[in-house]
Amino acid sequence: MLMMVEETADKSRSQRDLERSVTARLKSQGVRNIGFPSGNRDETVYSNGSGSLWCAFGSAEDAKIPRRWNAFGVFDDKRHAQIITVEINIPTLTNSGAVAGFFARDPATGIVYLMHDGGIGGGKPGVGQSAFLAWSDHELIEVGRSNGNVREGILLGRVDAGDITSRIWRYVQIVRDFKDAVDSGALDTDAVRRRVAEWDAYRKEARGRRRGTRRAEIDYISYHGDVVDLLRDEREGRKTKREEVLNSPLIDLYVRAGGTMTELFEVKTSISRQSLYTAIGQLVTHSADGGGNVSKTLVIPEGDLPDDLVRSIGALNIDVRRFHLSRGAKPKISLL
């Protein structure tokens, strides 16, 4: 299990690593004004140009909960004040859950990861944690604390990795799309409200399941969404006019034709027995909605599977698809 980075000095080191990794891949745009609902401030902004990620780092030690201020958005060179899409702030003197960002360390390797709890601000009705998590289908993992409690968060990436900037950019785009959906009224429907309620119920049901994550699994966790995106793009590319490619809080990806589910995909970032048992159960349970005529696909990382599970998966007519993570300065996920 990942453990929260709680000591002030350790958080400072992790923050420096994060800033170094991000600014190494962006260009300084000089001091710019940055606007937010309660005011504005001037900070050095880093970006590679309009329409791409911008970031700014600073301190907010005079805040009610002192913190490092990590702001991200979509750069617009024509604007006087840049607009924040999401802040991934880190509390400095405390480890308050009221601040959405935090660092987590793998005790086995010492690697530190940037986390965000999905708490999306913005001062508008409908912009909140449950709605965002239900809409975005992000996977939450549990991070242990020294007091024996846990905190859930979205794993964005390791602070010293070459791809942390692109991973933050992907997160910014997702948050931006969510806020746009809120502004347009697309989330103000009974269907979306039911989905948020389902997500809240699912979180309660799933709480406590993700303990004991191993190093190999940690490498893949933050790429769960990437795999789902690859599957979606691939399936969208060959869908018919009658087909829809969808997801829900409980299903990673499914295809519906004429109102009936025809295909079901479940992505797991681990090939442990427990993970496979869970995936098999999910595929069998959710495929029942299609009356037994649903094509079921389990999407998992490379690696050997136990013989008995291979036989069970085959007997249940579940197809298996693999994905691969190429490690290095610029990690990349690919479907096999």
mmCIF file of C-alpha atoms in Angstrom:
data_model
loop_
_atom_site.group_PDB
_atom_site.id
_atom_site.type_symbol
_atom_site.label_atom_id
_atom_site.label_comp_id
_atom_site.label_asym_id
_atom_site.label_seq_id
_atom_site.Cartn_x
_atom_site.Cartn_y
_atom_site.Cartn_z
ATOM 1 C CA MET A 1 0.000 0.000 0.000
ATOM 2 C CA LEU A 2 1.158 3.531 -0.738
ATOM 3 C CA MET A 3 1.727 5.719 2.300
ATOM 4 C CA MET A 4 1.043 9.439 2.550
ATOM 5 C CA VAL A 5 4.083 11.700 2.672
ATOM 6 C CA GLU A 6 3.414 13.508 5.933
ATOM 7 C CA GLU A 7 6.633 15.094 7.172
ATOM 8 C CA THR A 8 7.112 18.744 6.211
ATOM 9 C CA ALA A 9 10.671 18.239 4.933
ATOM 10 C CA ASP A 10 9.642 15.207 2.848
ATOM 11 C CA LYS A 11 6.766 17.134 1.306
ATOM 12 C CA SER A 12 9.122 19.984 0.461
ATOM 13 C CA ARG A 13 11.485 17.587 -1.342
ATOM 14 C CA SER A 14 8.608 16.028 -3.250
ATOM 15 C CA GLN A 15 7.328 19.461 -4.201
ATOM 16 C CA ARG A 16 10.764 20.449 -5.531
ATOM 17 C CA ASP A 17 10.913 17.248 -7.586
ATOM 18 C CA LEU A 18 7.459 17.967 -8.998
ATOM 19 C CA GLU A 19 8.325 21.544 -9.956
ATOM 20 C CA ARG A 20 11.629 20.478 -11.484
ATOM 21 C CA SER A 21 9.994 17.727 -13.563
ATOM 22 C CA VAL A 22 7.193 19.943 -14.850
ATOM 23 C CA THR A 23 9.135 23.133 -15.589
ATOM 24 C CA ALA A 24 11.857 21.148 -17.380
ATOM 25 C CA ARG A 25 9.335 20.443 -20.165
ATOM 26 C CA LEU A 26 7.662 23.853 -20.345
ATOM 27 C CA LYS A 27 8.923 27.301 -21.258
ATOM 28 C CA SER A 28 8.717 30.331 -19.012
ATOM 29 C CA GLN A 29 6.087 32.829 -20.187
ATOM 30 C CA GLY A 30 7.223 35.390 -17.637
ATOM 31 C CA VAL A 31 5.181 36.758 -14.763
ATOM 32 C CA ARG A 32 1.471 36.591 -15.561
ATOM 33 C CA ASN A 33 -1.682 37.422 -13.686
ATOM 34 C CA ILE A 34 -3.752 34.436 -12.611
ATOM 35 C CA GLY A 35 -7.414 34.840 -11.778
ATOM 36 C CA PHE A 36 -9.605 32.780 -9.466
ATOM 37 C CA PRO A 37 -13.010 33.306 -7.779
ATOM 38 C CA SER A 38 -11.614 34.968 -4.648
ATOM 39 C CA GLY A 39 -9.078 37.226 -6.363
ATOM 40 C CA ASN A 40 -5.912 37.042 -8.420
ATOM 41 C CA ARG A 41 -2.131 36.879 -8.080
ATOM 42 C CA ASP A 42 0.996 37.312 -10.171
ATOM 43 C CA GLU A 43 3.294 34.312 -10.662
ATOM 44 C CA THR A 44 5.762 33.025 -13.226
ATOM 45 C CA VAL A 45 3.778 30.943 -15.685
ATOM 46 C CA TYR A 46 5.238 28.017 -17.646
ATOM 47 C CA SER A 47 3.713 26.800 -20.905
ATOM 48 C CA ASN A 48 4.614 25.752 -24.439
ATOM 49 C CA GLY A 49 2.031 28.034 -26.002
ATOM 50 C CA SER A 50 -1.654 28.833 -26.367
ATOM 51 C CA GLY A 51 -3.979 25.875 -26.143
ATOM 52 C CA SER A 52 -1.519 23.816 -24.108
ATOM 53 C CA LEU A 53 -0.883 23.281 -20.409
ATOM 54 C CA TRP A 54 0.189 26.155 -18.199
ATOM 55 C CA CYS A 55 1.377 25.848 -14.630
ATOM 56 C CA ALA A 56 2.386 28.161 -11.818
ATOM 57 C CA PHE A 57 3.836 27.381 -8.413
ATOM 58 C CA GLY A 58 3.721 29.495 -5.288
ATOM 59 C CA SER A 59 2.985 29.587 -1.579
ATOM 60 C CA ALA A 60 -0.199 30.318 0.322
ATOM 61 C CA GLU A 61 1.141 30.322 3.846
ATOM 62 C CA ASP A 62 -1.415 32.923 4.928
ATOM 63 C CA ALA A 63 -4.331 30.662 3.989
ATOM 64 C CA LYS A 64 -6.471 29.069 6.687
ATOM 65 C CA ILE A 65 -4.605 25.849 5.905
ATOM 66 C CA PRO A 66 -1.075 26.834 4.749
ATOM 67 C CA ARG A 67 -0.174 25.147 1.477
ATOM 68 C CA ARG A 68 1.987 25.017 -1.611
ATOM 69 C CA TRP A 69 -0.054 26.477 -4.424
ATOM 70 C CA ASN A 70 0.111 24.389 -7.627
ATOM 71 C CA ALA A 71 -2.153 25.830 -10.307
ATOM 72 C CA PHE A 72 -2.805 24.375 -13.765
ATOM 73 C CA GLY A 73 -4.886 25.415 -16.747
ATOM 74 C CA VAL A 74 -5.089 25.896 -20.513
ATOM 75 C CA PHE A 75 -2.813 28.728 -21.644
ATOM 76 C CA ASP A 76 -4.262 31.640 -23.618
ATOM 77 C CA ASP A 77 -1.605 34.171 -24.557
ATOM 78 C CA LYS A 78 -4.265 36.748 -25.437
ATOM 79 C CA ARG A 79 -5.794 36.814 -21.970
ATOM 80 C CA HIS A 80 -4.678 39.343 -19.376
ATOM 81 C CA ALA A 81 -5.320 36.838 -16.587
ATOM 82 C CA GLN A 82 -4.914 33.095 -16.993
ATOM 83 C CA ILE A 83 -7.823 30.980 -15.746
ATOM 84 C CA ILE A 84 -7.175 28.088 -13.372
ATOM 85 C CA THR A 85 -8.680 24.751 -14.363
ATOM 86 C CA VAL A 86 -7.532 22.791 -11.311
ATOM 87 C CA GLU A 87 -5.312 23.327 -8.294
ATOM 88 C CA ILE A 88 -3.333 20.400 -6.897
ATOM 89 C CA ASN A 89 -2.257 22.092 -3.685
ATOM 90 C CA ILE A 90 -0.251 20.426 -0.936
ATOM 91 C CA PRO A 91 -0.751 21.372 2.743
ATOM 92 C CA THR A 92 2.589 22.350 4.275
ATOM 93 C CA LEU A 93 2.186 22.362 8.062
ATOM 94 C CA THR A 94 -0.614 19.800 8.330
ATOM 95 C CA ASN A 95 -1.972 16.858 6.360
ATOM 96 C CA SER A 96 -5.498 18.170 6.155
ATOM 97 C CA GLY A 97 -7.928 16.388 3.882
ATOM 98 C CA ALA A 98 -9.520 19.772 3.184
ATOM 99 C CA VAL A 99 -6.692 20.370 0.665
ATOM 100 C CA ALA A 100 -7.232 18.223 -2.428
ATOM 101 C CA GLY A 101 -3.611 17.409 -3.305
ATOM 102 C CA PHE A 102 -1.099 15.213 -1.491
ATOM 103 C CA PHE A 103 1.974 13.079 -2.066
ATOM 104 C CA ALA A 104 2.151 9.307 -1.559
ATOM 105 C CA ARG A 105 5.244 7.105 -1.333
ATOM 106 C CA ASP A 106 5.778 3.460 -2.212
ATOM 107 C CA PRO A 107 7.522 2.111 0.922
ATOM 108 C CA ALA A 108 9.295 -0.587 -1.103
ATOM 109 C CA THR A 109 10.985 1.765 -3.579
ATOM 110 C CA GLY A 110 10.794 5.247 -2.107
ATOM 111 C CA ILE A 111 9.115 6.517 -5.293
ATOM 112 C CA VAL A 112 6.736 9.431 -4.646
ATOM 113 C CA TYR A 113 3.501 9.979 -6.539
ATOM 114 C CA LEU A 114 1.309 13.052 -6.974
ATOM 115 C CA MET A 115 -2.277 12.475 -5.846
ATOM 116 C CA HIS A 116 -5.536 14.413 -6.100
ATOM 117 C CA ASP A 117 -8.757 13.482 -4.326
ATOM 118 C CA GLY A 118 -11.028 14.614 -7.149
ATOM 119 C CA GLY A 119 -12.295 17.615 -5.204
ATOM 120 C CA ILE A 120 -12.916 20.071 -8.031
ATOM 121 C CA GLY A 121 -13.552 23.673 -7.025
ATOM 122 C CA GLY A 122 -15.018 26.455 -9.057
ATOM 123 C CA GLY A 123 -17.803 27.940 -6.987
ATOM 124 C CA LYS A 124 -20.598 26.630 -9.226
ATOM 125 C CA PRO A 125 -23.433 24.227 -8.408
ATOM 126 C CA GLY A 126 -22.641 20.764 -9.750
ATOM 127 C CA VAL A 127 -18.864 21.220 -9.581
ATOM 128 C CA GLY A 128 -17.852 18.807 -6.847
ATOM 129 C CA GLN A 129 -16.041 15.620 -6.003
ATOM 130 C CA SER A 130 -18.820 13.030 -6.406
ATOM 131 C CA ALA A 131 -20.073 14.515 -9.665
ATOM 132 C CA PHE A 132 -16.554 14.703 -11.094
ATOM 133 C CA LEU A 133 -15.611 11.174 -10.057
ATOM 134 C CA ALA A 134 -18.855 9.736 -11.442
ATOM 135 C CA TRP A 135 -18.486 11.681 -14.691
ATOM 136 C CA SER A 136 -14.777 11.004 -15.248
ATOM 137 C CA ASP A 137 -14.720 7.353 -14.111
ATOM 138 C CA HIS A 138 -11.369 7.842 -12.390
ATOM 139 C CA GLU A 139 -10.090 5.023 -10.229
ATOM 140 C CA LEU A 140 -9.441 5.882 -6.581
ATOM 141 C CA ILE A 141 -6.776 4.087 -4.604
ATOM 142 C CA GLU A 142 -6.271 4.028 -0.864
ATOM 143 C CA VAL A 143 -3.204 5.612 0.708
ATOM 144 C CA GLY A 144 -2.263 4.717 4.259
ATOM 145 C CA ARG A 145 -1.592 7.275 6.959
ATOM 146 C CA SER A 146 0.620 7.003 10.012
ATOM 147 C CA ASN A 147 -2.411 7.210 12.320
ATOM 148 C CA GLY A 148 -3.875 4.053 10.778
ATOM 149 C CA ASN A 149 -6.466 5.847 8.661
ATOM 150 C CA VAL A 150 -6.526 5.926 4.869
ATOM 151 C CA ARG A 151 -7.125 8.607 2.285
ATOM 152 C CA GLU A 152 -8.410 7.960 -1.228
ATOM 153 C CA GLY A 153 -7.026 9.705 -4.261
ATOM 154 C CA ILE A 154 -6.427 9.666 -8.000
ATOM 155 C CA LEU A 155 -2.836 8.702 -8.779
ATOM 156 C CA LEU A 156 -1.590 11.217 -11.355
ATOM 157 C CA GLY A 157 1.996 10.004 -11.713
ATOM 158 C CA ARG A 158 5.406 9.900 -10.075
ATOM 159 C CA VAL A 159 6.853 13.311 -9.332
ATOM 160 C CA ASP A 160 10.270 12.534 -10.820
ATOM 161 C CA ALA A 161 9.065 10.916 -14.071
ATOM 162 C CA GLY A 162 9.502 12.383 -17.510
ATOM 163 C CA ASP A 163 5.799 12.059 -18.268
ATOM 164 C CA ILE A 164 4.350 13.775 -15.187
ATOM 165 C CA THR A 165 3.762 16.947 -17.230
ATOM 166 C CA SER A 166 1.750 15.118 -19.884
ATOM 167 C CA ARG A 167 -0.194 13.250 -17.208
ATOM 168 C CA ILE A 168 -1.127 16.480 -15.452
ATOM 169 C CA TRP A 169 -2.119 17.920 -18.841
ATOM 170 C CA ARG A 170 -4.414 14.955 -19.432
ATOM 171 C CA TYR A 171 -5.994 15.532 -16.021
ATOM 172 C CA VAL A 172 -6.437 19.246 -16.739
ATOM 173 C CA GLN A 173 -8.239 18.418 -19.993
ATOM 174 C CA ILE A 174 -10.585 16.035 -18.199
ATOM 175 C CA VAL A 175 -11.370 18.617 -15.505
ATOM 176 C CA ARG A 176 -11.901 21.298 -18.147
ATOM 177 C CA ASP A 177 -14.322 19.066 -20.065
ATOM 178 C CA PHE A 178 -16.188 18.334 -16.835
ATOM 179 C CA LYS A 179 -16.549 22.025 -16.008
ATOM 180 C CA ASP A 180 -17.713 22.723 -19.557
ATOM 181 C CA ALA A 181 -20.360 20.024 -19.145
ATOM 182 C CA VAL A 182 -21.493 21.644 -15.895
ATOM 183 C CA ASP A 183 -21.684 25.090 -17.526
ATOM 184 C CA SER A 184 -23.709 23.741 -20.450
ATOM 185 C CA GLY A 185 -26.224 22.062 -18.152
ATOM 186 C CA ALA A 186 -25.366 18.625 -19.505
ATOM 187 C CA LEU A 187 -25.056 17.239 -15.967
ATOM 188 C CA ASP A 188 -28.349 18.677 -14.746
ATOM 189 C CA THR A 189 -30.412 15.609 -15.592
ATOM 190 C CA ASP A 190 -32.056 12.793 -13.657
ATOM 191 C CA ALA A 191 -29.787 10.284 -15.408
ATOM 192 C CA VAL A 192 -26.645 12.058 -14.220
ATOM 193 C CA ARG A 193 -28.029 12.430 -10.705
ATOM 194 C CA ARG A 194 -28.698 8.681 -10.640
ATOM 195 C CA ARG A 195 -25.155 8.048 -11.840
ATOM 196 C CA VAL A 196 -23.717 10.204 -9.046
ATOM 197 C CA ALA A 197 -25.851 8.328 -6.517
ATOM 198 C CA GLU A 198 -24.635 5.005 -7.960
ATOM 199 C CA TRP A 199 -21.054 6.229 -7.709
ATOM 200 C CA ASP A 200 -21.463 7.223 -4.063
ATOM 201 C CA ALA A 201 -22.964 3.799 -3.320
ATOM 202 C CA TYR A 202 -20.156 2.073 -5.197
ATOM 203 C CA ARG A 203 -17.508 4.001 -3.244
ATOM 204 C CA LYS A 204 -19.016 2.829 0.018
ATOM 205 C CA GLU A 205 -19.095 -0.765 -1.261
ATOM 206 C CA ALA A 206 -15.528 -0.643 -2.590
ATOM 207 C CA ARG A 207 -13.981 1.106 0.414
ATOM 208 C CA GLY A 208 -11.168 -0.969 1.861
ATOM 209 C CA ARG A 209 -10.707 -3.322 -1.107
ATOM 210 C CA ARG A 210 -7.555 -1.783 -2.487
ATOM 211 C CA ARG A 211 -5.189 -2.472 0.400
ATOM 212 C CA GLY A 212 -1.833 -4.141 -0.118
ATOM 213 C CA THR A 213 -1.081 -2.847 -3.601
ATOM 214 C CA ARG A 214 2.234 -4.192 -4.883
ATOM 215 C CA ARG A 215 4.944 -2.344 -6.793
ATOM 216 C CA ALA A 216 4.085 -3.912 -10.181
ATOM 217 C CA GLU A 217 0.455 -2.847 -9.760
ATOM 218 C CA ILE A 218 1.386 0.689 -8.738
ATOM 219 C CA ASP A 219 3.189 1.179 -12.048
ATOM 220 C CA TYR A 220 -0.085 0.541 -13.875
ATOM 221 C CA ILE A 221 -2.692 2.177 -11.620
ATOM 222 C CA SER A 222 -2.408 5.692 -13.019
ATOM 223 C CA TYR A 223 -2.714 4.283 -16.571
ATOM 224 C CA HIS A 224 -6.133 2.667 -16.071
ATOM 225 C CA GLY A 225 -7.833 5.611 -17.757
ATOM 226 C CA ASP A 226 -5.354 5.539 -20.628
ATOM 227 C CA VAL A 227 -6.211 1.911 -21.369
ATOM 228 C CA VAL A 228 -9.938 2.661 -21.287
ATOM 229 C CA ASP A 229 -9.362 5.607 -23.646
ATOM 230 C CA LEU A 230 -7.408 3.431 -26.073
ATOM 231 C CA LEU A 231 -10.180 0.832 -26.047
ATOM 232 C CA ARG A 232 -12.827 3.487 -26.557
ATOM 233 C CA ASP A 233 -10.981 5.078 -29.468
ATOM 234 C CA GLU A 234 -10.391 1.704 -31.075
ATOM 235 C CA ARG A 235 -14.012 0.605 -30.686
ATOM 236 C CA GLU A 236 -15.404 3.990 -31.755
ATOM 237 C CA GLY A 237 -13.381 3.645 -34.943
ATOM 238 C CA ARG A 238 -15.325 0.585 -36.056
ATOM 239 C CA LYS A 239 -18.791 1.118 -34.595
ATOM 240 C CA THR A 240 -21.906 0.966 -36.751
ATOM 241 C CA LYS A 241 -24.634 3.604 -36.913
ATOM 242 C CA ARG A 242 -26.744 1.590 -34.460
ATOM 243 C CA GLU A 243 -23.992 1.266 -31.870
ATOM 244 C CA GLU A 244 -23.040 3.449 -28.912
ATOM 245 C CA VAL A 245 -19.770 3.107 -26.972
ATOM 246 C CA LEU A 246 -20.401 3.975 -23.326
ATOM 247 C CA ASN A 247 -19.180 3.616 -19.752
ATOM 248 C CA SER A 248 -20.687 3.913 -16.265
ATOM 249 C CA PRO A 249 -19.454 4.117 -12.671
ATOM 250 C CA LEU A 250 -19.525 0.300 -12.537
ATOM 251 C CA ILE A 251 -18.483 -0.594 -16.092
ATOM 252 C CA ASP A 252 -15.244 0.478 -17.774
ATOM 253 C CA LEU A 253 -16.610 0.240 -21.311
ATOM 254 C CA TYR A 254 -19.578 -1.327 -23.066
ATOM 255 C CA VAL A 255 -21.282 -1.261 -26.433
ATOM 256 C CA ARG A 256 -25.006 -0.920 -26.893
ATOM 257 C CA ALA A 257 -26.846 -1.560 -30.160
ATOM 258 C CA GLY A 258 -30.494 -0.628 -30.465
ATOM 259 C CA GLY A 259 -30.731 -0.199 -26.695
ATOM 260 C CA THR A 260 -29.245 -3.639 -25.902
ATOM 261 C CA MET A 261 -25.787 -4.277 -24.483
ATOM 262 C CA THR A 262 -23.717 -6.330 -26.923
ATOM 263 C CA GLU A 263 -20.123 -5.987 -25.698
ATOM 264 C CA LEU A 264 -18.554 -5.514 -22.272
ATOM 265 C CA PHE A 265 -14.970 -4.637 -21.337
ATOM 266 C CA GLU A 266 -13.364 -4.723 -17.894
ATOM 267 C CA VAL A 267 -9.875 -3.239 -17.400
ATOM 268 C CA LYS A 268 -7.692 -4.338 -14.492
ATOM 269 C CA THR A 269 -4.243 -2.995 -13.688
ATOM 270 C CA SER A 270 -3.238 -6.200 -11.888
ATOM 271 C CA ILE A 271 -3.235 -9.917 -12.663
ATOM 272 C CA SER A 272 -3.410 -10.944 -9.012
ATOM 273 C CA ARG A 273 -5.977 -13.619 -8.167
ATOM 274 C CA GLN A 274 -8.147 -11.183 -6.255
ATOM 275 C CA SER A 275 -8.164 -8.726 -9.137
ATOM 276 C CA LEU A 276 -9.037 -11.454 -11.633
ATOM 277 C CA TYR A 277 -11.773 -12.872 -9.394
ATOM 278 C CA THR A 278 -13.271 -9.391 -9.178
ATOM 279 C CA ALA A 279 -13.052 -8.846 -12.941
ATOM 280 C CA ILE A 280 -14.674 -12.190 -13.737
ATOM 281 C CA GLY A 281 -17.492 -11.433 -11.318
ATOM 282 C CA GLN A 282 -18.032 -7.999 -12.827
ATOM 283 C CA LEU A 283 -18.111 -9.333 -16.375
ATOM 284 C CA VAL A 284 -20.558 -12.119 -15.526
ATOM 285 C CA THR A 285 -22.786 -9.843 -13.431
ATOM 286 C CA HIS A 286 -23.018 -6.917 -15.833
ATOM 287 C CA SER A 287 -23.314 -9.060 -18.969
ATOM 288 C CA ALA A 288 -26.609 -10.390 -17.616
ATOM 289 C CA ASP A 289 -28.178 -7.096 -18.716
ATOM 290 C CA GLY A 290 -27.726 -8.271 -22.293
ATOM 291 C CA GLY A 291 -29.621 -11.500 -21.813
ATOM 292 C CA GLY A 292 -26.575 -13.743 -22.059
ATOM 293 C CA ASN A 293 -25.599 -12.634 -25.574
ATOM 294 C CA VAL A 294 -22.919 -10.167 -24.541
ATOM 295 C CA SER A 295 -19.339 -10.468 -25.735
ATOM 296 C CA LYS A 296 -17.116 -10.222 -22.632
ATOM 297 C CA THR A 297 -13.492 -9.015 -22.712
ATOM 298 C CA LEU A 298 -11.027 -8.858 -19.830
ATOM 299 C CA VAL A 299 -8.221 -6.331 -20.435
ATOM 300 C CA ILE A 300 -5.154 -6.885 -18.246
ATOM 301 C CA PRO A 301 -1.375 -6.291 -18.211
ATOM 302 C CA GLU A 302 1.072 -8.779 -19.641
ATOM 303 C CA GLY A 303 2.071 -11.695 -17.438
ATOM 304 C CA ASP A 304 1.382 -15.358 -16.760
ATOM 305 C CA LEU A 305 -2.033 -16.381 -15.425
ATOM 306 C CA PRO A 306 -2.716 -19.393 -13.170
ATOM 307 C CA ASP A 307 -3.851 -22.423 -15.163
ATOM 308 C CA ASP A 308 -7.120 -22.795 -13.246
ATOM 309 C CA LEU A 309 -8.070 -19.194 -13.962
ATOM 310 C CA VAL A 310 -7.203 -19.603 -17.638
ATOM 311 C CA ARG A 311 -9.584 -22.576 -17.772
ATOM 312 C CA SER A 312 -12.313 -20.686 -15.897
ATOM 313 C CA ILE A 313 -12.013 -17.633 -18.124
ATOM 314 C CA GLY A 314 -12.291 -19.857 -21.200
ATOM 315 C CA ALA A 315 -15.253 -21.773 -19.829
ATOM 316 C CA LEU A 316 -17.104 -18.506 -19.232
ATOM 317 C CA ASN A 317 -16.429 -17.382 -22.817
ATOM 318 C CA ILE A 318 -14.419 -14.385 -21.689
ATOM 319 C CA ASP A 319 -11.893 -13.056 -24.173
ATOM 320 C CA VAL A 320 -8.563 -11.735 -22.840
ATOM 321 C CA ARG A 321 -6.804 -8.655 -24.179
ATOM 322 C CA ARG A 322 -3.385 -7.534 -22.931
ATOM 323 C CA PHE A 323 -1.713 -4.148 -22.600
ATOM 324 C CA HIS A 324 1.904 -3.149 -22.158
ATOM 325 C CA LEU A 325 3.590 -0.278 -20.309
ATOM 326 C CA SER A 326 6.925 0.768 -21.749
ATOM 327 C CA ARG A 327 8.898 2.294 -18.915
ATOM 328 C CA GLY A 328 11.591 4.940 -19.120
ATOM 329 C CA ALA A 329 11.751 8.701 -19.379
ATOM 330 C CA LYS A 330 8.507 8.746 -21.395
ATOM 331 C CA PRO A 331 6.345 5.769 -20.360
ATOM 332 C CA LYS A 332 3.698 4.690 -22.879
ATOM 333 C CA ILE A 333 0.727 2.368 -22.751
ATOM 334 C CA SER A 334 -0.140 0.219 -25.766
ATOM 335 C CA LEU A 335 -2.815 -2.387 -26.431
ATOM 336 C CA LEU A 336 -1.609 -5.742 -27.694
#
